Amino acid sequence: MAGRPASPTSTSSTLSCITVATAQESPDPMSASPPGSTPPTSLGDEASIASDATIKMDQLVEGPESPEESTPIKQQPEDIPMPGVAPEETPQSVGRRSSRRQSGKVATYNVQILAGTAIHTPTKYLQKHHGNVYRGGSQGAVAAAAGANNTEVQEERSAEPQGTRESIDPVEQQIANEIAQDAHRRKSSRVDLRKEAIKNKMAATGSALAKRGQEMFSNGKDRIQQALGGSSQDSEKNSTKAIAKSSTKRSRPSTATEPEDLEEQPQQEQEFAKPKRKKWEEQGLYVGQHRGFDPRLTEGQNRQKRRLQPKENKALPLPLFNGERLLSGNPQENHRDFKLPFDVFSPLPRKIKVDGWVKLSKNRFVGDASSVWKKSNHQDGSKCYCSPEDGCGVSCHNRSMYYECNDSNCNLTPEECGNRPFAELKKRAKGNRYDYGVEVVETKDRGFGVRAMRSFDPYQIIVEYAGEIITQGECERRMKNEYKKNKCYYLMSFDNKTIIDATRGTIARFVNHSCEPNCEMIKWTVGTEPRMALFAGARGIMTGEELTYDYNFDPFSSKNIQICKCGTASCRGVLGPKPKDQGKDRKNAATSFITGTKRKIQEVLGSRGSGSAPSSPNKRQKTTSFASVALTKVQNALAETAASRAKAEKDAIEAAAQKMSREERANRRHSTHSAPVTLTSQTTSKVVTNEISRSITHGSNKVITKVSRASFPATTKRTTVSFLHKEPKPGQLRPVNKVGGMSSALQRHASALKDKSRLLSRSKTKSKIASKPPSKTPSKEAGAPSKSRSKVTASLVKPAPSQDILITASSLRSSLSAKFRQSTLTFDPMPAESSATPVVNKPINTDKIEEKDDDDDDDDDDDIVEEADPEELEKEMETILLEDEEEDEIDVDVDDEGKDIDEDTAEDEDEEDRSSSEEEFEPTRYIKKITAKQVQAAADGVVKETIAGSVRAQRRAAAVVARTSLGSLVEEGIGGDE
Ligand SMILES: C[S@@+](CC[C@H](N)C(=O)[O-])C[C@H]1O[C@@H](n2cnc3c(N)ncnc32)[C@H](O)[C@@H]1O
């Protein structure tokens, strides 16, 4: 290939903004470049490929690979010559700053970009840059060709002084020269840049041809061919070669490599990617932690704090802290749980995207809200007089009033003042993600939540709850239309009857509820306007903790009640205030509600004077129909109540019977009877009578079995069985008034107790309002309680105060007799030497009860079985129960299904109710109480009956009323106190 003379003209490309000039025309007197030296263009640079030096392409020579040569982004006038630096002259020009002079001629100069390794160059820029190349068309191709020619010339020239140089890559040579030059240059930022670029370039030189480069090369080649349309094959070949080389040199080291260059890749990676290793990775998770370490302080502050503390012996390993923790009285108080470093467990490499969440960073008024806002008087009503020493700390008046300090209400400077949380928040928002400090996370079962990405001091502001400020009317409209199908609402009542709707709002809207929260949502006054923000609680917040606050949610209706899944020890079960479902509170609430309902209904029906009835006949008719519907529904609900109560009673009876049965069996296991005795129905009564007589004779025992549900929550029925523990003698038929005896009797005759229909019908008889009696055939014995005190012997199962089931002596006797008429008991009166016969306790409601009485130490006439006189029996039973004797109590708690429940649960009961239960042991008072309640129930009718029923049913009734008529009635303007 023959070298071509440099053109006297210069060319420039508007596309690539590359200026190419020949050295001959350089006006720079300082130019050390000899004529014909290469201009400061870069062959490999894509910009050069796009250069538009079509005509002068054969006059151009390849410039040195110095960064200065490869820039030009700005367009250079064609007539301005550019001094070039030929590769071969570089050694001679050391110290002459030729490049610097050249750079003076080039309009723009960015070594990093032109080196192709500017790792900090925005990708966008590079893409654009490459884009120029691709769009360069034939002009670019020509420029590339020109570059190629330059290379050719350069190679040729290089070959002249040193014949061996043809084999050396001119680019490498150039780089070496540049480095040599650099050694003599004075330090400057530009030089540093150059060095960096050179280093990168060296790395790039060693790297493989990038795919992109290859494409560019082939594209360029095609274009050159098109543009030249038949130029010398040789020159074309060379030029394309040069382009390929340059492309390779310009490609970034991180791009795809050819197989032969793969080996070099790790070395580069080593050079460029040296990830920092965390201390804890090598030294363990406890590294850096010492006693008194405060994670909220910086390293420096912690170090300073440590210096003030006495030196400690660190001979023991860190688990020492754990030991201390265990030994300390209240571990939670003195120590925090160990937390993994945030970067160990942080599972969020990127932000979570939430559909439908439009972010707002500050409040925005919508509709009439702003006029409502303006009308209200928002004056700054607080001032503080803190000194710089106080720093507007806890004693600051503004702080205590939740007013943010500012220049008008505080004398301190922002630096001195510690009560400018919203200003702090503003500053933080300008920082990075970690400064901001919160991120959205997805929880297991509560949708999205918010997590801390940093620690927060106690009471420190975390994030503002901002969104659209709307009026109540707008809120209702949105609820009815836009949010009709929403599961989550982000509405929070705000100032002056406005509402913040954070459906479009800050991240604070994702903060979940907890019954043991770590944050608080507080309204502050900032300047003259109120603002809501989430603040850390008294414990502060550790990095990674989920942020929660107590919604204190008002569900408006039972329909909106949401189950709480916060999982804390003191969880209330629902989002919002603790339901009033215990003790009197619940009863009172139900009573007041139902009383109010009743009154309204009666008013509507006009049953309480004409004054309260609706004036208009239409209205009256309408409301009356509402009322009648309501009444029907209430009655239905009450019927359901009665049914559920009946079931509860039955369960309670069964549970009590089973309990006693168990005890009986346990007692029997100690005895050794074997010979069965058959008891006829006639003898059974006698046995009972005898037992009673004996109890009177021996008498210090009493059996009182009662169930009082009044004092327990709806889901729990408590059966209190009081009795004296006394082991019966072997062979003895235990007396009724003794524990074992009574329970035995109860068990034997449990068929009577288990007879649902009788008990239910009895309770039904007392319940005047029950529309559907659960028992079809109320038994005679289970009729209304006797007026005579003497007839009441025990309240065996008392589901509710006003619905106590009274078992009179006669009813019990009749019931038992009826059963025993068909029952046969096997009874072993005497202890047998070989009592191998197993004790058989059949279910208490079987017709035939086989029993082996193990009492074998009977010293009395226990085996004598006589016919019982009903009257006598009744009297005796009464006497027993009226005796004031020492007693032992065993509380048996049963749940809805009649199963025993934990004692702890039962202990939660209201003390007052407990004591009232105790009082009920006194039969006389008990009877009176029942009578009074019955009278009251009769007077109050339906409503009172509802109160006495299960709370579940009460709720149902209340809900029905609320849903149907009451709401409508209230809407009708009837109103009331409920
Ligand atoms: C203001 S949003 C909180 C963000 C919500 N988790 C989300 O995904 O958008 C309130 C809703 O979150 C749910 N939620 C919040 N705390 C809860 C908790 N402790 N138990 C159950 N659900 C909860 C409820 O559905 C509630 O209506």
XYZ file of C-alpha atoms in Angstrom, residues 581 583 586-587 590-591 594 634 636-649 709-710 712-717 764 767 769 798-803 896 942-959:
58
model
C -68.443 -8.831 75.301
C -69.644 -9.299 82.019
C -71.891 -6.468 77.399
C -75.168 -7.026 79.110
C -77.318 -5.143 74.874
C -79.937 -4.037 77.365
C -82.744 -3.443 73.025
C -86.780 -10.187 66.530
C -87.444 -15.286 64.993
C -84.126 -14.350 66.411
C -85.431 -15.018 69.874
C -86.673 -18.380 68.804
C -83.214 -19.112 67.593
C -81.928 -17.852 70.890
C -84.134 -20.263 72.709
C -82.982 -23.122 70.542
C -79.363 -22.298 71.049
C -79.941 -21.903 74.735
C -81.594 -25.252 74.855
C -78.639 -26.785 73.170
C -76.336 -25.080 75.595
C -78.343 -26.372 78.503
C -73.921 -18.382 83.048
C -74.690 -14.819 83.789
C -69.480 -15.593 81.810
C -68.947 -14.641 78.251
C -71.231 -15.915 75.607
C -68.951 -18.667 74.539
C -68.328 -20.018 77.990
C -70.624 -21.661 80.402
C -89.707 -22.912 77.533
C -89.997 -18.315 78.584
C -91.876 -15.213 74.372
C -78.702 -22.663 85.268
C -77.854 -21.258 81.912
C -78.839 -17.735 82.697
C -80.127 -15.894 85.710
C -83.583 -15.380 84.382
C -83.727 -18.751 82.768
C -70.213 -24.427 74.112
C -89.555 -10.032 74.450
C -86.761 -7.685 75.140
C -85.970 -8.929 78.587
C -86.029 -12.442 77.331
C -83.462 -11.552 74.760
C -81.160 -10.198 77.397
C -81.446 -13.394 79.314
C -80.627 -15.435 76.236
C -77.248 -16.149 74.809
C -75.281 -13.148 73.711
C -74.838 -14.634 70.343
C -78.495 -14.562 69.794
C -78.702 -11.096 71.244
C -76.269 -9.919 68.709
C -78.154 -11.616 65.980
C -81.366 -10.006 67.071
C -79.703 -6.666 67.383
C -78.139 -7.007 63.982
